[in-house]
CSV table of C-alpha atoms in Angstrom, one decimal:
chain,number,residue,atom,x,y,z
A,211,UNK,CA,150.0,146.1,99.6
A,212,UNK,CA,148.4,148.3,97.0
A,213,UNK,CA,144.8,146.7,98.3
A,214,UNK,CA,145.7,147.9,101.6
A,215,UNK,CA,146.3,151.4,100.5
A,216,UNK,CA,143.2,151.9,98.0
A,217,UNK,CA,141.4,151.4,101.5
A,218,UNK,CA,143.3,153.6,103.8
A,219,UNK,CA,142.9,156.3,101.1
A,220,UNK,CA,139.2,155.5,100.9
A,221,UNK,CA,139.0,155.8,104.7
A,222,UNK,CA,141.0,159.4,105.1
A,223,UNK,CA,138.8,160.5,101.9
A,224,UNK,CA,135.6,159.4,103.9
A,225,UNK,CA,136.7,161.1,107.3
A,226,UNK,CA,137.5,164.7,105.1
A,227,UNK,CA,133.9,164.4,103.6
A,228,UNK,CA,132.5,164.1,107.2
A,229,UNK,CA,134.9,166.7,108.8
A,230,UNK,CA,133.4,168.7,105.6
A,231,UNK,CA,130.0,168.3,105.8
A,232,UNK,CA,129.9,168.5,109.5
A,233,UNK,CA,125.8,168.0,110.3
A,234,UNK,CA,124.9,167.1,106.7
A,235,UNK,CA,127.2,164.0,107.4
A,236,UNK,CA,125.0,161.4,109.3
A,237,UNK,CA,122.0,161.9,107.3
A,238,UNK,CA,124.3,161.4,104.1
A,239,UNK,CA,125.9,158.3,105.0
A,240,UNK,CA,122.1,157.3,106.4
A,241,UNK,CA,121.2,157.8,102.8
A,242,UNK,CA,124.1,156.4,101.2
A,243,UNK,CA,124.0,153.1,103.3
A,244,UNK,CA,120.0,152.8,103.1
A,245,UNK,CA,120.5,152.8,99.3
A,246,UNK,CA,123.4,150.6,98.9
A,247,UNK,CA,121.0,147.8,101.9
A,248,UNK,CA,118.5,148.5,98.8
A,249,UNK,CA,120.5,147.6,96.1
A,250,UNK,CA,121.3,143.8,97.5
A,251,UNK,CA,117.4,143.5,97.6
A,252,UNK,CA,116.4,144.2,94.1
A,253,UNK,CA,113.5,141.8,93.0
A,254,UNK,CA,114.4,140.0,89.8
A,255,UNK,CA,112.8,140.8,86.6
A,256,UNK,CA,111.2,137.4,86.4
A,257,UNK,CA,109.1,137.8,89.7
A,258,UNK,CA,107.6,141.0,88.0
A,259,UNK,CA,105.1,138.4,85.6
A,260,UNK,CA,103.3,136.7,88.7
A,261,UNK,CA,103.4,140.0,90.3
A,262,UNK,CA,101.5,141.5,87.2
A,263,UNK,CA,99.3,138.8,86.7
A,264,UNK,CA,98.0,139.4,90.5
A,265,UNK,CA,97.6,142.7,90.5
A,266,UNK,CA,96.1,143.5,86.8
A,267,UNK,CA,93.3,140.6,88.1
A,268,UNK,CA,92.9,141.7,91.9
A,269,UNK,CA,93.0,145.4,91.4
A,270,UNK,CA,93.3,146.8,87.5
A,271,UNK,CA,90.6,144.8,86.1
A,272,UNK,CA,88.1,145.0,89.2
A,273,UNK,CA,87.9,148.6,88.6
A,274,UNK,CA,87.8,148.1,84.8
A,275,UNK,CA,85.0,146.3,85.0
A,276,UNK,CA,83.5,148.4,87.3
A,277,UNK,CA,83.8,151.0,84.9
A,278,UNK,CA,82.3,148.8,82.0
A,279,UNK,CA,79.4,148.2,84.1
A,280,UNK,CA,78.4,152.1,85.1
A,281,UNK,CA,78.7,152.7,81.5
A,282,UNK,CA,76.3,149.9,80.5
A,283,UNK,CA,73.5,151.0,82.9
A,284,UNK,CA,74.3,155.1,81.8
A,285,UNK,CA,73.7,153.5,78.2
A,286,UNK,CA,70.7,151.6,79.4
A,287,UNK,CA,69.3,155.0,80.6
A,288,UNK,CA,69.3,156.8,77.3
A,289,UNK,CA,67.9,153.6,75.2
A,290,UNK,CA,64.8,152.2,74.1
A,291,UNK,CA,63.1,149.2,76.2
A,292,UNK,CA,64.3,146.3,74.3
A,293,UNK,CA,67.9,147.9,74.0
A,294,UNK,CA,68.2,149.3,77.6
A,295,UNK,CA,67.0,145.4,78.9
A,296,UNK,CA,70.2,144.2,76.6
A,297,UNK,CA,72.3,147.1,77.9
A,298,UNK,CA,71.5,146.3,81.5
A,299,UNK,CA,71.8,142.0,80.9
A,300,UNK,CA,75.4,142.8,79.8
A,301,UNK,CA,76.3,144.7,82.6
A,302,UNK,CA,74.6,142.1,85.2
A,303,UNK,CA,76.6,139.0,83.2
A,304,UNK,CA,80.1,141.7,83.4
A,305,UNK,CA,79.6,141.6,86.6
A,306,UNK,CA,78.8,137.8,87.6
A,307,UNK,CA,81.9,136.9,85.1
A,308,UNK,CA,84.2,139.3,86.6
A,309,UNK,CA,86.5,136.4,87.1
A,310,UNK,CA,86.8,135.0,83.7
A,311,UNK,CA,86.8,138.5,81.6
A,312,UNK,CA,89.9,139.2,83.8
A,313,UNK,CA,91.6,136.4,83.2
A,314,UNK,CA,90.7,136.4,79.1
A,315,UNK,CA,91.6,139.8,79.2
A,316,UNK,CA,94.8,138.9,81.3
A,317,UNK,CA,95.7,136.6,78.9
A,318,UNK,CA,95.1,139.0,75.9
A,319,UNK,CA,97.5,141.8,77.8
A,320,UNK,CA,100.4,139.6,78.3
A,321,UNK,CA,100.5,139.9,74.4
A,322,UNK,CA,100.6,143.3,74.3
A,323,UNK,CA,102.0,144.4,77.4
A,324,UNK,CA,104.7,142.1,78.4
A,325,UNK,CA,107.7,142.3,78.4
A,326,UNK,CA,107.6,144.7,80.4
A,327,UNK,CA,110.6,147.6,79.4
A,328,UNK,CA,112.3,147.6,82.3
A,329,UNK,CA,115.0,150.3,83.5
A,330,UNK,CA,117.1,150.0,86.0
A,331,UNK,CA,118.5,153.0,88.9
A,332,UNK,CA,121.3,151.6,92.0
A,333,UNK,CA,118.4,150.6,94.3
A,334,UNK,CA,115.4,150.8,92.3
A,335,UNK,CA,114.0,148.9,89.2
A,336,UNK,CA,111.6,149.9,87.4
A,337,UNK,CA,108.9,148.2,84.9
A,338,UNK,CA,106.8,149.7,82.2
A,339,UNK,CA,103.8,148.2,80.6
A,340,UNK,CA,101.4,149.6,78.3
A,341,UNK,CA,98.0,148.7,79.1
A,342,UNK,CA,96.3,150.5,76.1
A,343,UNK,CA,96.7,149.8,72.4
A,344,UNK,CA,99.4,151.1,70.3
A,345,UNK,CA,97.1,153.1,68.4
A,346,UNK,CA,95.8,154.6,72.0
A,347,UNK,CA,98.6,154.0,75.0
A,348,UNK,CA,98.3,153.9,78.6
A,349,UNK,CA,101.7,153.7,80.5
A,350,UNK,CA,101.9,152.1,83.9
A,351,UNK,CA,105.4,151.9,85.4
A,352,UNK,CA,106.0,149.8,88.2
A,353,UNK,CA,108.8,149.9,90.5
A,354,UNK,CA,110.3,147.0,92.4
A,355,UNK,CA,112.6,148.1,95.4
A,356,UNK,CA,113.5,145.9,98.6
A,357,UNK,CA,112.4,142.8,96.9
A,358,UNK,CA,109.0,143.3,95.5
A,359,UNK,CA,106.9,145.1,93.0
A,360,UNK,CA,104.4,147.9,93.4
A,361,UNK,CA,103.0,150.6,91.3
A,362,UNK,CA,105.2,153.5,91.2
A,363,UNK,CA,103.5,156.2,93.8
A,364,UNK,CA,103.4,158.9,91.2
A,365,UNK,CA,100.9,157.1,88.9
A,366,UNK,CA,96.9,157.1,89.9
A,367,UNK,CA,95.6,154.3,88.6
A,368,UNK,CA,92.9,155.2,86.5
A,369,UNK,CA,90.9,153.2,84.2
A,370,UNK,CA,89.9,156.2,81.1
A,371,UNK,CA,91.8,154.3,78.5
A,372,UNK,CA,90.3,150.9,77.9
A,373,UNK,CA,91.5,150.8,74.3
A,374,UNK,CA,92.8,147.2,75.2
A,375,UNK,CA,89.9,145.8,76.4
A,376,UNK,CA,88.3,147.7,72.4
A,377,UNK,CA,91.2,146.1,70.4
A,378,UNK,CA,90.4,142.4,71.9
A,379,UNK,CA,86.6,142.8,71.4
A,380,UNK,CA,87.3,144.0,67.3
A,381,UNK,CA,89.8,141.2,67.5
A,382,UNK,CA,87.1,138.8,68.6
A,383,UNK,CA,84.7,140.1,66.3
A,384,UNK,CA,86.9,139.4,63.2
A,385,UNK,CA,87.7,136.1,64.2
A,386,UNK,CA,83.9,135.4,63.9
């Protein structure tokens, strides 16, 4: 049978290669077989929004925030009285409100951020928000690989580019 050929060709092909590559072989086919287990386990692109919504509240935002706050009591430094006591009351309710800005600002980044462009490589997939505004980007890629999502190892999560959090306070403003 034609089937049964195809795979006694692919067998004598797969013997030359390690007959070929002689100690390069095992840690090859190591490779090859750990990628192809990876493959199977690729998380789906609609478990990336829950895994989003956890990690921009749990770990973006917190140091967003944190961020906000040092800059409100730097500002509070360099003001007068009455403006350094305003300055420091907004970075004491940021603080106690943490909770609630991250989910309003959550909520405003879905809008802008998601859907995610997402790429795909045989055992890794990959998702790409940006997480500043258009005028003023900030790129996080994501990768999900054996069934879950993290942020990809080659990105330091640094919180310089709030533009986001600037284009939903002048949207706010407008509204009012």
């Amino acid at each position: 049978a034609p089937e049964q050929r195809t795979q006694a060709l692919a067998v004598v092909l797969l013997a030359l290669v390690v007959v070929n590559l002689g100690a390069f072989a095992l840690p090859l086919l190591a490779t090859f077989a750990a990628a192809f287990y990876l493959s199977t386990r690729l998380p789906s692109n609609a478990s990336f929004g829950p895994f989003f919504e956890h990690w921009f509240t749990e770990e973006y935002f917190p140091q967003v925030s944190q961020k906000i706050q040092r800059e409100l009591q730097e500002r509070a430094q360099k003001e007068s009285l009455v403006d350094s006591w305003a300055s420091q009351f907004k970075g004491w309710v940021m603080g106690k409100t943490e909770t609630l800005h991250a989910a309003a600002l959550y909520h405003f980044a879905v809008k802008h951020a998601l859907p995610p462009i997402y790429g795909h490589w045989f055992f890794l997939r990959t998702a790409t928000v940006n997480l500043g505004s258009r005028a003023k980007p900030a790129f996080f890629t994501f990768w999900g690989i054996n069934g879950g999502w993290m942020l990809a190892p080659y990105i330091t999560l640094t919180v310089e580019n709030v533009s986001l959090l600037d284009e939903m306070n002048k949207q706010a403003a407008s509204r009012s």
